[in-house]
Amino acid sequence: IEVAEMIKSDTSSTPCERNLCVILGCLAEKLAGPCSIAILTDTTLSYLLKNITEDTPKDVKLFSLISLEKFAQTAENKSTIKKKLLSYPEHPLLKLETYVNDMEDFTLRQIGFCSKWSLDNYCKV
């Protein structure tokens, strides 16, 4: 509940956003099953997807992707995430996947790798 309240906070900075994504990922991994399903509310999912679709800092985008991967370890969450991603006019992970070959910026390269992994393992686009 406290983490969900942190999502709604408007007074956040890049380090706070990044840390929030890390916390969400840790909770999703440690509390797999029904607890993970309870944590992935519409607010939580919208927050993580907003981070990968909008012009957010690279590290926030990377940790949002990692958090989504952790939530997708539960079948019900995987289905929820997949449905939400497919509702976008353009699949956000397809755009991010193009970063996999970025030879200059290794954070972008990691974002590309995580996107590709997600597409291959739980999105099947």
mmCIF file of N, CA and C in Angstrom:
data_model
loop_
_atom_site.group_PDB
_atom_site.id
_atom_site.type_symbol
_atom_site.label_atom_id
_atom_site.label_comp_id
_atom_site.label_asym_id
_atom_site.label_seq_id
_atom_site.Cartn_x
_atom_site.Cartn_y
_atom_site.Cartn_z
ATOM 1 N N ILE A 1 0.832 -1.193 0.000
ATOM 2 C CA ILE A 1 0.000 0.000 0.000
ATOM 3 C C ILE A 1 0.869 1.246 0.000
ATOM 4 N N GLU A 2 1.935 1.233 0.783
ATOM 5 C CA GLU A 2 2.831 2.390 0.841
ATOM 6 C C GLU A 2 3.527 2.614 -0.492
ATOM 7 N N VAL A 3 3.911 1.539 -1.161
ATOM 8 C CA VAL A 3 4.562 1.670 -2.466
ATOM 9 C C VAL A 3 3.583 2.250 -3.479
ATOM 10 N N ALA A 4 2.337 1.805 -3.437
ATOM 11 C CA ALA A 4 1.320 2.339 -4.355
ATOM 12 C C ALA A 4 1.126 3.832 -4.126
ATOM 13 N N GLU A 5 1.194 4.259 -2.892
ATOM 14 C CA GLU A 5 1.071 5.688 -2.592
ATOM 15 C C GLU A 5 2.265 6.463 -3.144
ATOM 16 N N MET A 6 3.416 5.845 -3.166
ATOM 17 C CA MET A 6 4.615 6.503 -3.701
ATOM 18 C C MET A 6 4.474 6.725 -5.205
ATOM 19 N N ILE A 7 3.760 5.843 -5.887
ATOM 20 C CA ILE A 7 3.549 5.982 -7.325
ATOM 21 C C ILE A 7 2.756 7.234 -7.616
ATOM 22 N N LYS A 8 1.783 7.529 -6.776
ATOM 23 C CA LYS A 8 0.905 8.672 -6.988
ATOM 24 C C LYS A 8 1.580 9.999 -6.647
ATOM 25 N N SER A 9 2.717 9.956 -6.010
ATOM 26 C CA SER A 9 3.406 11.174 -5.588
ATOM 27 C C SER A 9 3.920 11.956 -6.792
ATOM 28 N N ASP A 10 3.699 13.263 -6.776
ATOM 29 C CA ASP A 10 4.154 14.118 -7.868
ATOM 30 C C ASP A 10 5.533 14.718 -7.610
ATOM 31 N N THR A 11 6.061 14.515 -6.427
ATOM 32 C CA THR A 11 7.331 15.132 -6.061
ATOM 33 C C THR A 11 8.465 14.123 -6.170
ATOM 34 N N SER A 12 8.638 13.537 -7.322
ATOM 35 C CA SER A 12 9.668 12.527 -7.480
ATOM 36 C C SER A 12 10.754 12.991 -8.436
ATOM 37 N N SER A 13 11.924 12.469 -8.205
ATOM 38 C CA SER A 13 13.065 12.772 -9.047
ATOM 39 C C SER A 13 13.492 11.491 -9.754
ATOM 40 N N THR A 14 14.429 11.607 -10.667
ATOM 41 C CA THR A 14 14.894 10.420 -11.400
ATOM 42 C C THR A 14 15.398 9.325 -10.460
ATOM 43 N N PRO A 15 16.241 9.643 -9.462
ATOM 44 C CA PRO A 15 16.661 8.568 -8.552
ATOM 45 C C PRO A 15 15.493 7.936 -7.794
ATOM 46 N N CYS A 16 14.512 8.736 -7.417
ATOM 47 C CA CYS A 16 13.340 8.187 -6.722
ATOM 48 C C CYS A 16 12.548 7.280 -7.645
ATOM 49 N N GLU A 17 12.358 7.710 -8.886
ATOM 50 C CA GLU A 17 11.625 6.900 -9.868
ATOM 51 C C GLU A 17 12.347 5.581 -10.107
ATOM 52 N N ARG A 18 13.658 5.652 -10.272
ATOM 53 C CA ARG A 18 14.451 4.439 -10.502
ATOM 54 C C ARG A 18 14.338 3.500 -9.306
ATOM 55 N N ASN A 19 14.471 4.055 -8.112
ATOM 56 C CA ASN A 19 14.406 3.228 -6.908
ATOM 57 C C ASN A 19 13.030 2.615 -6.715
ATOM 58 N N LEU A 20 12.001 3.344 -7.059
ATOM 59 C CA LEU A 20 10.644 2.813 -6.973
ATOM 60 C C LEU A 20 10.479 1.616 -7.904
ATOM 61 N N CYS A 21 11.034 1.715 -9.105
ATOM 62 C CA CYS A 21 10.978 0.586 -10.051
ATOM 63 C C CYS A 21 11.737 -0.615 -9.509
ATOM 64 N N VAL A 22 12.880 -0.373 -8.865
ATOM 65 C CA VAL A 22 13.659 -1.460 -8.264
ATOM 66 C C VAL A 22 12.860 -2.121 -7.147
ATOM 67 N N ILE A 23 12.226 -1.314 -6.304
ATOM 68 C CA ILE A 23 11.417 -1.849 -5.201
ATOM 69 C C ILE A 23 10.261 -2.683 -5.739
ATOM 70 N N LEU A 24 9.581 -2.177 -6.752
ATOM 71 C CA LEU A 24 8.467 -2.933 -7.338
ATOM 72 C C LEU A 24 8.953 -4.274 -7.893
ATOM 73 N N GLY A 25 10.109 -4.265 -8.556
ATOM 74 C CA GLY A 25 10.668 -5.508 -9.090
ATOM 75 C C GLY A 25 11.024 -6.496 -7.992
ATOM 76 N N CYS A 26 11.611 -5.998 -6.919
ATOM 77 C CA CYS A 26 11.963 -6.873 -5.788
ATOM 78 C C CYS A 26 10.718 -7.469 -5.144
ATOM 79 N N LEU A 27 9.700 -6.634 -4.950
ATOM 80 C CA LEU A 27 8.457 -7.140 -4.364
ATOM 81 C C LEU A 27 7.819 -8.191 -5.265
ATOM 82 N N ALA A 28 7.816 -7.943 -6.561
ATOM 83 C CA ALA A 28 7.221 -8.905 -7.502
ATOM 84 C C ALA A 28 7.953 -10.240 -7.455
ATOM 85 N N GLU A 29 9.264 -10.181 -7.314
ATOM 86 C CA GLU A 29 10.053 -11.412 -7.292
ATOM 87 C C GLU A 29 9.914 -12.148 -5.956
ATOM 88 N N LYS A 30 9.996 -11.427 -4.867
ATOM 89 C CA LYS A 30 9.964 -12.051 -3.540
ATOM 90 C C LYS A 30 8.569 -12.511 -3.150
ATOM 91 N N LEU A 31 7.549 -11.814 -3.632
ATOM 92 C CA LEU A 31 6.173 -12.137 -3.266
ATOM 93 C C LEU A 31 5.427 -12.742 -4.453
ATOM 94 N N ALA A 32 6.044 -13.713 -5.094
ATOM 95 C CA ALA A 32 5.435 -14.332 -6.277
ATOM 96 C C ALA A 32 4.104 -14.973 -5.910
ATOM 97 N N GLY A 33 3.249 -15.097 -6.895
ATOM 98 C CA GLY A 33 1.941 -15.703 -6.685
ATOM 99 C C GLY A 33 0.884 -14.669 -6.376
ATOM 100 N N PRO A 34 -0.043 -14.994 -5.477
ATOM 101 C CA PRO A 34 -1.161 -14.094 -5.190
ATOM 102 C C PRO A 34 -0.732 -12.692 -4.732
ATOM 103 N N CYS A 35 0.333 -12.603 -3.977
ATOM 104 C CA CYS A 35 0.790 -11.285 -3.515
ATOM 105 C C CYS A 35 1.293 -10.446 -4.683
ATOM 106 N N SER A 36 1.989 -11.062 -5.615
ATOM 107 C CA SER A 36 2.464 -10.348 -6.798
ATOM 108 C C SER A 36 1.295 -9.860 -7.643
ATOM 109 N N ILE A 37 0.263 -10.674 -7.724
ATOM 110 C CA ILE A 37 -0.941 -10.291 -8.474
ATOM 111 C C ILE A 37 -1.597 -9.095 -7.802
ATOM 112 N N ALA A 38 -1.627 -9.100 -6.472
ATOM 113 C CA ALA A 38 -2.242 -7.995 -5.731
ATOM 114 C C ALA A 38 -1.457 -6.691 -5.905
ATOM 115 N N ILE A 39 -0.145 -6.790 -6.040
ATOM 116 C CA ILE A 39 0.695 -5.595 -6.194
ATOM 117 C C ILE A 39 0.532 -4.984 -7.582
ATOM 118 N N LEU A 40 0.299 -5.818 -8.594
ATOM 119 C CA LEU A 40 0.186 -5.311 -9.968
ATOM 120 C C LEU A 40 -1.221 -4.750 -10.206
ATOM 121 N N THR A 41 -1.481 -3.634 -9.583
ATOM 122 C CA THR A 41 -2.759 -2.939 -9.755
ATOM 123 C C THR A 41 -2.722 -2.170 -11.078
ATOM 124 N N ASP A 42 -3.852 -1.606 -11.452
ATOM 125 C CA ASP A 42 -3.884 -0.761 -12.651
ATOM 126 C C ASP A 42 -2.909 0.401 -12.512
ATOM 127 N N THR A 43 -2.826 0.966 -11.312
ATOM 128 C CA THR A 43 -1.914 2.090 -11.067
ATOM 129 C C THR A 43 -0.471 1.663 -11.267
ATOM 130 N N THR A 44 -0.113 0.510 -10.697
ATOM 131 C CA THR A 44 1.260 0.016 -10.812
ATOM 132 C C THR A 44 1.607 -0.287 -12.265
ATOM 133 N N LEU A 45 0.728 -0.998 -12.951
ATOM 134 C CA LEU A 45 0.990 -1.367 -14.339
ATOM 135 C C LEU A 45 1.055 -0.130 -15.228
ATOM 136 N N SER A 46 0.144 0.786 -15.039
ATOM 137 C CA SER A 46 0.161 2.019 -15.839
ATOM 138 C C SER A 46 1.435 2.811 -15.597
ATOM 139 N N TYR A 47 1.880 2.843 -14.358
ATOM 140 C CA TYR A 47 3.121 3.546 -14.024
ATOM 141 C C TYR A 47 4.311 2.923 -14.753
ATOM 142 N N LEU A 48 4.445 1.616 -14.676
ATOM 143 C CA LEU A 48 5.582 0.948 -15.321
ATOM 144 C C LEU A 48 5.527 1.091 -16.835
ATOM 145 N N LEU A 49 4.345 0.976 -17.406
ATOM 146 C CA LEU A 49 4.217 1.105 -18.860
ATOM 147 C C LEU A 49 4.417 2.547 -19.317
ATOM 148 N N LYS A 50 4.005 3.497 -18.511
ATOM 149 C CA LYS A 50 4.253 4.912 -18.830
ATOM 150 C C LYS A 50 5.759 5.158 -18.919
ATOM 151 N N ASN A 51 6.498 4.514 -18.038
ATOM 152 C CA ASN A 51 7.951 4.696 -18.025
ATOM 153 C C ASN A 51 8.635 4.139 -19.269
ATOM 154 N N ILE A 52 8.042 3.141 -19.900
ATOM 155 C CA ILE A 52 8.689 2.588 -21.092
ATOM 156 C C ILE A 52 8.142 3.192 -22.379
ATOM 157 N N THR A 53 7.036 3.927 -22.292
ATOM 158 C CA THR A 53 6.456 4.490 -23.513
ATOM 159 C C THR A 53 6.725 5.980 -23.662
ATOM 160 N N GLU A 54 7.005 6.650 -22.569
ATOM 161 C CA GLU A 54 7.244 8.086 -22.631
ATOM 162 C C GLU A 54 8.734 8.371 -22.604
ATOM 163 N N ASP A 55 9.038 9.633 -22.758
ATOM 164 C CA ASP A 55 10.430 10.066 -22.760
ATOM 165 C C ASP A 55 10.937 10.164 -21.316
ATOM 166 N N THR A 56 11.254 9.014 -20.757
ATOM 167 C CA THR A 56 11.758 8.955 -19.387
ATOM 168 C C THR A 56 13.258 8.694 -19.408
ATOM 169 N N PRO A 57 13.946 8.996 -18.316
ATOM 170 C CA PRO A 57 15.382 8.705 -18.262
ATOM 171 C C PRO A 57 15.656 7.213 -18.504
ATOM 172 N N LYS A 58 16.796 6.954 -19.116
ATOM 173 C CA LYS A 58 17.130 5.580 -19.514
ATOM 174 C C LYS A 58 17.145 4.603 -18.351
ATOM 175 N N ASP A 59 17.682 5.015 -17.202
ATOM 176 C CA ASP A 59 17.752 4.072 -16.095
ATOM 177 C C ASP A 59 16.373 3.750 -15.527
ATOM 178 N N VAL A 60 15.473 4.709 -15.535
ATOM 179 C CA VAL A 60 14.097 4.457 -15.098
ATOM 180 C C VAL A 60 13.420 3.501 -16.078
ATOM 181 N N LYS A 61 13.667 3.705 -17.360
ATOM 182 C CA LYS A 61 13.097 2.838 -18.396
ATOM 183 C C LYS A 61 13.616 1.402 -18.228
ATOM 184 N N LEU A 62 14.906 1.260 -17.989
ATOM 185 C CA LEU A 62 15.507 -0.061 -17.825
ATOM 186 C C LEU A 62 14.921 -0.793 -16.620
ATOM 187 N N PHE A 63 14.844 -0.115 -15.480
ATOM 188 C CA PHE A 63 14.335 -0.776 -14.284
ATOM 189 C C PHE A 63 12.830 -1.008 -14.348
ATOM 190 N N SER A 64 12.119 -0.229 -15.129
ATOM 191 C CA SER A 64 10.698 -0.496 -15.358
ATOM 192 C C SER A 64 10.539 -1.793 -16.153
ATOM 193 N N LEU A 65 11.376 -1.962 -17.164
ATOM 194 C CA LEU A 65 11.344 -3.207 -17.946
ATOM 195 C C LEU A 65 11.663 -4.420 -17.084
ATOM 196 N N ILE A 66 12.657 -4.276 -16.229
ATOM 197 C CA ILE A 66 13.044 -5.380 -15.345
ATOM 198 C C ILE A 66 11.904 -5.698 -14.383
ATOM 199 N N SER A 67 11.248 -4.670 -13.866
ATOM 200 C CA SER A 67 10.107 -4.890 -12.966
ATOM 201 C C SER A 67 8.985 -5.624 -13.686
ATOM 202 N N LEU A 68 8.709 -5.224 -14.914
ATOM 203 C CA LEU A 68 7.666 -5.913 -15.692
ATOM 204 C C LEU A 68 8.015 -7.387 -15.885
ATOM 205 N N GLU A 69 9.294 -7.671 -16.118
ATOM 206 C CA GLU A 69 9.730 -9.062 -16.266
ATOM 207 C C GLU A 69 9.479 -9.844 -14.986
ATOM 208 N N LYS A 70 9.764 -9.235 -13.854
ATOM 209 C CA LYS A 70 9.553 -9.900 -12.564
ATOM 210 C C LYS A 70 8.066 -10.159 -12.322
ATOM 211 N N PHE A 71 7.220 -9.167 -12.642
ATOM 212 C CA PHE A 71 5.784 -9.371 -12.476
ATOM 213 C C PHE A 71 5.282 -10.466 -13.406
ATOM 214 N N ALA A 72 5.861 -10.590 -14.585
ATOM 215 C CA ALA A 72 5.407 -11.564 -15.579
ATOM 216 C C ALA A 72 5.758 -13.004 -15.202
ATOM 217 N N GLN A 73 6.448 -13.201 -14.099
ATOM 218 C CA GLN A 73 6.752 -14.559 -13.658
ATOM 219 C C GLN A 73 5.493 -15.290 -13.185
ATOM 220 N N THR A 74 4.457 -14.539 -12.861
ATOM 221 C CA THR A 74 3.173 -15.108 -12.466
ATOM 222 C C THR A 74 2.264 -15.118 -13.701
ATOM 223 N N ALA A 75 1.640 -16.247 -13.977
ATOM 224 C CA ALA A 75 0.852 -16.407 -15.209
ATOM 225 C C ALA A 75 -0.243 -15.352 -15.347
ATOM 226 N N GLU A 76 -0.946 -15.051 -14.271
ATOM 227 C CA GLU A 76 -2.019 -14.062 -14.360
ATOM 228 C C GLU A 76 -1.473 -12.673 -14.680
ATOM 229 N N ASN A 77 -0.355 -12.324 -14.053
ATOM 230 C CA ASN A 77 0.280 -11.031 -14.350
ATOM 231 C C ASN A 77 0.779 -10.990 -15.785
ATOM 232 N N LYS A 78 1.341 -12.095 -16.242
ATOM 233 C CA LYS A 78 1.833 -12.165 -17.615
ATOM 234 C C LYS A 78 0.706 -11.856 -18.593
ATOM 235 N N SER A 79 -0.431 -12.448 -18.362
ATOM 236 C CA SER A 79 -1.593 -12.223 -19.218
ATOM 237 C C SER A 79 -2.054 -10.769 -19.147
ATOM 238 N N THR A 80 -2.085 -10.202 -17.961
ATOM 239 C CA THR A 80 -2.504 -8.813 -17.771
ATOM 240 C C THR A 80 -1.568 -7.853 -18.496
ATOM 241 N N ILE A 81 -0.273 -8.075 -18.344
ATOM 242 C CA ILE A 81 0.724 -7.209 -18.991
ATOM 243 C C ILE A 81 0.610 -7.321 -20.509
ATOM 244 N N LYS A 82 0.494 -8.544 -20.987
ATOM 245 C CA LYS A 82 0.404 -8.772 -22.438
ATOM 246 C C LYS A 82 -0.818 -8.071 -23.028
ATOM 247 N N LYS A 83 -1.969 -8.202 -22.375
ATOM 248 C CA LYS A 83 -3.191 -7.550 -22.860
ATOM 249 C C LYS A 83 -3.036 -6.039 -22.897
ATOM 250 N N LYS A 84 -2.444 -5.497 -21.856
ATOM 251 C CA LYS A 84 -2.277 -4.038 -21.790
ATOM 252 C C LYS A 84 -1.324 -3.564 -22.893
ATOM 253 N N LEU A 85 -0.235 -4.281 -23.105
ATOM 254 C CA LEU A 85 0.713 -3.910 -24.160
ATOM 255 C C LEU A 85 0.080 -3.988 -25.540
ATOM 256 N N LEU A 86 -0.757 -4.990 -25.755
ATOM 257 C CA LEU A 86 -1.405 -5.149 -27.054
ATOM 258 C C LEU A 86 -2.486 -4.106 -27.301
ATOM 259 N N SER A 87 -2.907 -3.417 -26.254
ATOM 260 C CA SER A 87 -3.924 -2.380 -26.416
ATOM 261 C C SER A 87 -3.346 -1.071 -26.966
ATOM 262 N N TYR A 88 -2.033 -0.951 -26.964
ATOM 263 C CA TYR A 88 -1.390 0.254 -27.504
ATOM 264 C C TYR A 88 -1.436 0.216 -29.026
ATOM 265 N N PRO A 89 -1.570 1.381 -29.665
ATOM 266 C CA PRO A 89 -1.584 1.411 -31.135
ATOM 267 C C PRO A 89 -0.288 0.840 -31.738
ATOM 268 N N GLU A 90 0.816 1.158 -31.099
ATOM 269 C CA GLU A 90 2.115 0.613 -31.509
ATOM 270 C C GLU A 90 2.737 -0.052 -30.289
ATOM 271 N N HIS A 91 3.104 -1.318 -30.423
ATOM 272 C CA HIS A 91 3.653 -2.059 -29.291
ATOM 273 C C HIS A 91 4.927 -1.379 -28.792
ATOM 274 N N PRO A 92 4.960 -0.931 -27.532
ATOM 275 C CA PRO A 92 6.119 -0.184 -27.029
ATOM 276 C C PRO A 92 7.423 -0.980 -27.024
ATOM 277 N N LEU A 93 7.336 -2.279 -26.828
ATOM 278 C CA LEU A 93 8.562 -3.068 -26.771
ATOM 279 C C LEU A 93 9.225 -3.215 -28.134
ATOM 280 N N LEU A 94 8.440 -3.142 -29.198
ATOM 281 C CA LEU A 94 9.026 -3.240 -30.541
ATOM 282 C C LEU A 94 9.948 -2.055 -30.818
ATOM 283 N N LYS A 95 9.559 -0.880 -30.359
ATOM 284 C CA LYS A 95 10.404 0.300 -30.537
ATOM 285 C C LYS A 95 11.672 0.172 -29.703
ATOM 286 N N LEU A 96 11.523 -0.269 -28.457
ATOM 287 C CA LEU A 96 12.678 -0.381 -27.569
ATOM 288 C C LEU A 96 13.636 -1.486 -28.008
ATOM 289 N N GLU A 97 13.096 -2.504 -28.665
ATOM 290 C CA GLU A 97 13.922 -3.623 -29.120
ATOM 291 C C GLU A 97 15.002 -3.161 -30.104
ATOM 292 N N THR A 98 14.736 -2.087 -30.820
ATOM 293 C CA THR A 98 15.706 -1.605 -31.806
ATOM 294 C C THR A 98 16.999 -1.127 -31.164
ATOM 295 N N TYR A 99 16.974 -0.866 -29.868
ATOM 296 C CA TYR A 99 18.184 -0.403 -29.170
ATOM 297 C C TYR A 99 19.193 -1.525 -28.921
ATOM 298 N N VAL A 100 18.819 -2.761 -29.195
ATOM 299 C CA VAL A 100 19.692 -3.893 -28.877
ATOM 300 C C VAL A 100 21.040 -3.813 -29.600
ATOM 301 N N ASN A 101 21.086 -3.140 -30.727
ATOM 302 C CA ASN A 101 22.334 -3.044 -31.492
ATOM 303 C C ASN A 101 23.080 -1.740 -31.278
ATOM 304 N N ASP A 102 22.664 -0.946 -30.300
ATOM 305 C CA ASP A 102 23.317 0.336 -30.025
ATOM 306 C C ASP A 102 24.722 0.074 -29.482
ATOM 307 N N MET A 103 25.715 0.469 -30.233
ATOM 308 C CA MET A 103 27.100 0.221 -29.843
ATOM 309 C C MET A 103 27.699 1.357 -29.021
ATOM 310 N N GLU A 104 26.999 2.460 -28.925
ATOM 311 C CA GLU A 104 27.525 3.635 -28.234
ATOM 312 C C GLU A 104 27.068 3.693 -26.773
ATOM 313 N N ASP A 105 25.809 3.407 -26.541
ATOM 314 C CA ASP A 105 25.212 3.580 -25.221
ATOM 315 C C ASP A 105 24.790 2.213 -24.673
ATOM 316 N N PHE A 106 25.503 1.750 -23.664
ATOM 317 C CA PHE A 106 25.248 0.411 -23.154
ATOM 318 C C PHE A 106 23.958 0.312 -22.346
ATOM 319 N N THR A 107 23.481 1.416 -21.801
ATOM 320 C CA THR A 107 22.185 1.388 -21.123
ATOM 321 C C THR A 107 21.078 1.165 -22.147
ATOM 322 N N LEU A 108 21.156 1.863 -23.268
ATOM 323 C CA LEU A 108 20.170 1.638 -24.338
ATOM 324 C C LEU A 108 20.255 0.204 -24.851
ATOM 325 N N ARG A 109 21.450 -0.306 -24.932
ATOM 326 C CA ARG A 109 21.638 -1.691 -25.378
ATOM 327 C C ARG A 109 20.960 -2.674 -24.413
ATOM 328 N N GLN A 110 21.073 -2.399 -23.103
ATOM 329 C CA GLN A 110 20.401 -3.235 -22.110
ATOM 330 C C GLN A 110 18.880 -3.127 -22.250
ATOM 331 N N ILE A 111 18.396 -1.918 -22.509
ATOM 332 C CA ILE A 111 16.963 -1.717 -22.720
ATOM 333 C C ILE A 111 16.503 -2.537 -23.922
ATOM 334 N N GLY A 112 17.281 -2.509 -24.981
ATOM 335 C CA GLY A 112 16.957 -3.299 -26.168
ATOM 336 C C GLY A 112 16.941 -4.790 -25.881
ATOM 337 N N PHE A 113 17.935 -5.247 -25.119
ATOM 338 C CA PHE A 113 18.004 -6.668 -24.773
ATOM 339 C C PHE A 113 16.807 -7.078 -23.930
ATOM 340 N N CYS A 114 16.477 -6.285 -22.907
ATOM 341 C CA CYS A 114 15.336 -6.607 -22.042
ATOM 342 C C CYS A 114 14.026 -6.607 -22.835
ATOM 343 N N SER A 115 13.900 -5.669 -23.754
ATOM 344 C CA SER A 115 12.699 -5.617 -24.590
ATOM 345 C C SER A 115 12.598 -6.851 -25.468
ATOM 346 N N LYS A 116 13.704 -7.223 -26.083
ATOM 347 C CA LYS A 116 13.733 -8.416 -26.934
ATOM 348 C C LYS A 116 13.395 -9.663 -26.127
ATOM 349 N N TRP A 117 13.972 -9.761 -24.933
ATOM 350 C CA TRP A 117 13.704 -10.908 -24.065
ATOM 351 C C TRP A 117 12.223 -10.961 -23.717
ATOM 352 N N SER A 118 11.661 -9.822 -23.365
ATOM 353 C CA SER A 118 10.241 -9.761 -23.010
ATOM 354 C C SER A 118 9.363 -10.161 -24.184
ATOM 355 N N LEU A 119 9.686 -9.653 -25.362
ATOM 356 C CA LEU A 119 8.914 -10.014 -26.556
ATOM 357 C C LEU A 119 8.992 -11.513 -26.819
ATOM 358 N N ASP A 120 10.165 -12.085 -26.660
ATOM 359 C CA ASP A 120 10.357 -13.512 -26.931
ATOM 360 C C ASP A 120 9.715 -14.407 -25.873
ATOM 361 N N ASN A 121 9.667 -13.929 -24.627
ATOM 362 C CA ASN A 121 9.256 -14.810 -23.544
ATOM 363 C C ASN A 121 7.872 -14.590 -22.969
ATOM 364 N N TYR A 122 7.345 -13.389 -23.020
ATOM 365 C CA TYR A 122 5.998 -13.254 -22.496
ATOM 366 C C TYR A 122 5.065 -12.409 -23.341
ATOM 367 N N CYS A 123 5.547 -11.863 -24.420
ATOM 368 C CA CYS A 123 4.646 -11.070 -25.275
ATOM 369 C C CYS A 123 4.339 -11.778 -26.579
ATOM 370 N N LYS A 124 5.268 -12.510 -27.124
ATOM 371 C CA LYS A 124 5.069 -13.260 -28.369
ATOM 372 C C LYS A 124 4.342 -12.446 -29.442
ATOM 373 N N VAL A 125 4.950 -11.320 -29.843
ATOM 374 C CA VAL A 125 4.359 -10.470 -30.869
ATOM 375 C C VAL A 125 4.793 -10.979 -32.232
#
